[in-house]
PDB file of C-alpha atoms in Angstrom:
ATOM      1  CA  MET W   1      23.748-139.681  69.171  1.00  0.00           C
ATOM      2  CA  GLN W   2      25.001-137.776  66.162  1.00  0.00           C
ATOM      3  CA  THR W   3      28.214-138.216  64.233  1.00  0.00           C
ATOM      4  CA  LEU W   4      29.234-135.603  61.663  1.00  0.00           C
ATOM      5  CA  ILE W   5      31.274-136.366  58.568  1.00  0.00           C
ATOM      6  CA  HIS W   6      32.519-133.443  56.481  1.00  0.00           C
ATOM      7  CA  ILE W   7      33.959-134.085  53.042  1.00  0.00           C
ATOM      8  CA  PHE W   8      35.721-131.125  51.495  1.00  0.00           C
ATOM      9  CA  CYS W   9      35.714-131.653  47.727  1.00  0.00           C
ATOM     10  CA  GLN W  10      37.379-130.424  44.585  1.00  0.00           C
ATOM     11  CA  ALA W  11      35.215-128.358  42.256  1.00  0.00           C
ATOM     12  CA  GLY W  12      32.510-130.265  40.444  1.00  0.00           C
ATOM     13  CA  PRO W  13      28.855-131.239  40.548  1.00  0.00           C
ATOM     14  CA  SER W  14      26.959-131.928  43.752  1.00  0.00           C
ATOM     15  CA  LEU W  15      28.329-135.012  45.471  1.00  0.00           C
ATOM     16  CA  ARG W  16      24.961-135.402  47.217  1.00  0.00           C
ATOM     17  CA  ASP W  17      23.209-135.698  43.847  1.00  0.00           C
ATOM     18  CA  LYS W  18      25.768-138.246  42.623  1.00  0.00           C
ATOM     19  CA  ILE W  19      25.247-140.372  45.749  1.00  0.00           C
ATOM     20  CA  ALA W  20      21.447-140.139  45.498  1.00  0.00           C
ATOM     21  CA  LYS W  21      21.572-141.459  41.920  1.00  0.00           C
ATOM     22  CA  ASP W  22      23.988-144.290  42.790  1.00  0.00           C
ATOM     23  CA  GLU W  23      21.517-146.778  44.292  1.00  0.00           C
ATOM     24  CA  ARG W  24      23.123-149.860  42.709  1.00  0.00           C
ATOM     25  CA  ARG W  25      26.501-149.166  44.310  1.00  0.00           C
ATOM     26  CA  LEU W  26      24.933-148.131  47.625  1.00  0.00           C
ATOM     27  CA  GLU W  27      23.229-151.538  47.843  1.00  0.00           C
ATOM     28  CA  LYS W  28      26.639-153.246  47.813  1.00  0.00           C
ATOM     29  CA  PHE W  29      27.306-151.474  51.134  1.00  0.00           C
ATOM     30  CA  GLU W  30      23.804-152.305  52.454  1.00  0.00           C
ATOM     31  CA  LEU W  31      22.634-148.695  52.126  1.00  0.00           C
ATOM     32  CA  TYR W  32      19.660-147.192  50.268  1.00  0.00           C
ATOM     33  CA  VAL W  33      18.149-143.753  49.603  1.00  0.00           C
ATOM     34  CA  GLU W  34      15.029-143.478  51.739  1.00  0.00           C
ATOM     35  CA  SER W  35      13.946-139.971  50.733  1.00  0.00           C
ATOM     36  CA  GLN W  36      15.159-136.686  49.319  1.00  0.00           C
ATOM     37  CA  LYS W  37      14.022-133.118  48.813  1.00  0.00           C
ATOM     38  CA  THR W  38      14.229-131.595  45.343  1.00  0.00           C
ATOM     39  CA  GLN W  39      17.711-132.379  44.123  1.00  0.00           C
ATOM     40  CA  ALA W  40      17.706-129.435  41.716  1.00  0.00           C
ATOM     41  CA  ARG W  41      17.544-126.930  44.595  1.00  0.00           C
ATOM     42  CA  SER W  42      20.726-125.892  46.358  1.00  0.00           C
ATOM     43  CA  ARG W  43      19.240-126.516  49.802  1.00  0.00           C
ATOM     44  CA  GLY W  44      18.051-130.027  49.027  1.00  0.00           C
ATOM     45  CA  TRP W  45      18.871-133.043  51.178  1.00  0.00           C
ATOM     46  CA  THR W  46      19.027-136.816  50.949  1.00  0.00           C
ATOM     47  CA  LYS W  47      18.340-139.406  53.650  1.00  0.00           C
ATOM     48  CA  ILE W  48      20.124-142.760  53.513  1.00  0.00           C
ATOM     49  CA  LYS W  49      19.341-145.799  55.644  1.00  0.00           C
ATOM     50  CA  SER W  50      20.721-149.298  56.037  1.00  0.00           C
ATOM     51  CA  LEU W  51      19.314-152.415  54.391  1.00  0.00           C
ATOM     52  CA  GLY W  52      20.860-154.576  57.097  1.00  0.00           C
ATOM     53  CA  ALA W  53      20.821-154.449  60.847  1.00  0.00           C
ATOM     54  CA  LYS W  54      22.884-151.261  61.040  1.00  0.00           C
ATOM     55  CA  ASN W  55      21.266-148.776  63.385  1.00  0.00           C
ATOM     56  CA  GLY W  56      20.588-145.199  62.297  1.00  0.00           C
ATOM     57  CA  ALA W  57      20.083-142.868  59.365  1.00  0.00           C
ATOM     58  CA  ILE W  58      22.371-140.573  57.381  1.00  0.00           C
ATOM     59  CA  ASN W  59      21.289-137.110  56.277  1.00  0.00           C
ATOM     60  CA  LEU W  60      23.305-135.604  53.420  1.00  0.00           C
ATOM     61  CA  ASP W  61      23.543-131.882  52.663  1.00  0.00           C
ATOM     62  CA  TRP W  62      25.679-130.306  49.933  1.00  0.00           C
ATOM     63  CA  ASP W  63      27.106-126.807  50.342  1.00  0.00           C
ATOM     64  CA  ARG W  64      27.748-125.739  46.755  1.00  0.00           C
ATOM     65  CA  ASP W  65      29.656-122.567  47.640  1.00  0.00           C
ATOM     66  CA  ALA W  66      32.108-124.322  49.975  1.00  0.00           C
ATOM     67  CA  MET W  67      32.136-127.628  48.016  1.00  0.00           C
ATOM     68  CA  VAL W  68      31.445-129.555  51.232  1.00  0.00           C
ATOM     69  CA  LEU W  69      29.281-132.632  51.730  1.00  0.00           C
ATOM     70  CA  VAL W  70      27.919-132.735  55.279  1.00  0.00           C
ATOM     71  CA  CYS W  71      26.822-136.190  56.425  1.00  0.00           C
ATOM     72  CA  ARG W  72      24.914-136.237  59.716  1.00  0.00           C
ATOM     73  CA  VAL W  73      24.651-139.779  61.077  1.00  0.00           C
ATOM     74  CA  VAL W  74      21.898-140.120  63.669  1.00  0.00           C
ATOM     75  CA  THR W  75      21.472-143.157  65.913  1.00  0.00           C
ATOM     76  CA  ARG W  76      18.812-143.481  68.591  1.00  0.00           C
ATOM     77  CA  GLY W  77      19.643-143.873  72.232  1.00  0.00           C
ATOM     78  CA  SER W  78      23.023-145.430  72.765  1.00  0.00           C
ATOM     79  CA  GLY W  79      23.049-147.087  69.344  1.00  0.00           C
ATOM     80  CA  ASP W  80      26.524-147.781  68.021  1.00  0.00           C
ATOM     81  CA  PRO W  81      27.134-145.578  64.958  1.00  0.00           C
ATOM     82  CA  ALA W  82      30.227-147.538  63.857  1.00  0.00           C
ATOM     83  CA  PRO W  83      28.499-149.998  61.451  1.00  0.00           C
ATOM     84  CA  ILE W  84      26.562-147.388  59.455  1.00  0.00           C
ATOM     85  CA  VAL W  85      29.441-144.859  59.534  1.00  0.00           C
ATOM     86  CA  GLY W  86      31.787-147.608  58.351  1.00  0.00           C
ATOM     87  CA  ALA W  87      29.463-148.556  55.493  1.00  0.00           C
ATOM     88  CA  LEU W  88      29.144-144.922  54.368  1.00  0.00           C
ATOM     89  CA  VAL W  89      32.867-144.161  54.577  1.00  0.00           C
ATOM     90  CA  SER W  90      33.698-147.415  52.744  1.00  0.00           C
ATOM     91  CA  TYR W  91      31.268-146.474  49.965  1.00  0.00           C
ATOM     92  CA  LEU W  92      32.614-142.916  49.714  1.00  0.00           C
ATOM     93  CA  LEU W  93      36.256-143.996  49.623  1.00  0.00           C
ATOM     94  CA  SER W  94      35.507-146.723  47.066  1.00  0.00           C
ATOM     95  CA  HIS W  95      33.532-144.584  44.614  1.00  0.00           C
ATOM     96  CA  HIS W  96      34.154-140.864  45.189  1.00  0.00           C
ATOM     97  CA  PHE W  97      37.672-140.628  46.606  1.00  0.00           C
ATOM     98  CA  ALA W  98      38.983-138.711  43.564  1.00  0.00           C
ATOM     99  CA  ARG W  99      36.863-135.683  44.585  1.00  0.00           C
ATOM    100  CA  PHE W 100      38.130-135.581  48.190  1.00  0.00           C
ATOM    101  CA  ARG W 101      40.404-132.895  49.543  1.00  0.00           C
ATOM    102  CA  MET W 102      39.782-133.752  53.182  1.00  0.00           C
ATOM    103  CA  LEU W 103      37.462-136.012  55.165  1.00  0.00           C
ATOM    104  CA  THR W 104      36.751-135.333  58.841  1.00  0.00           C
ATOM    105  CA  ILE W 105      34.676-137.335  61.298  1.00  0.00           C
ATOM    106  CA  VAL W 106      33.354-135.694  64.461  1.00  0.00           C
ATOM    107  CA  PRO W 107      32.042-138.332  66.874  1.00  0.00           C
ATOM    108  CA  GLU W 108      29.184-137.476  69.211  1.00  0.00           C
ATOM    109  CA  ALA W 109      28.510-134.084  67.654  1.00  0.00           C
ATOM    110  CA  GLY W 110      26.159-131.865  69.603  1.00  0.00           C
ATOM    111  CA  LYS W 111      27.173-133.036  73.092  1.00  0.00           C
TER     112      LYS W 111
END
């Protein structure tokens, strides 16, 4: 199952890069950066996973032209996405809310 989270942001640096460099704060929400592709490139990505028992992975992509962070939460089988989505949204609202213009969550994207 996939859940999409779109965060439309005010102008500024890549929110994906800021999240990828924020490992200490991510740990407080039981999340960590597993891997990433060249942050300096505009088409880079970051993969976040859970330290705890939360099922799934989060793939982050930043669209610089539209100032949108796209978070694709992937859970296997019928895994409940709520715990990992909740951890991510809690982190984002706690530490990056000032950049937000709009946050949308699309459950079960791709069905």
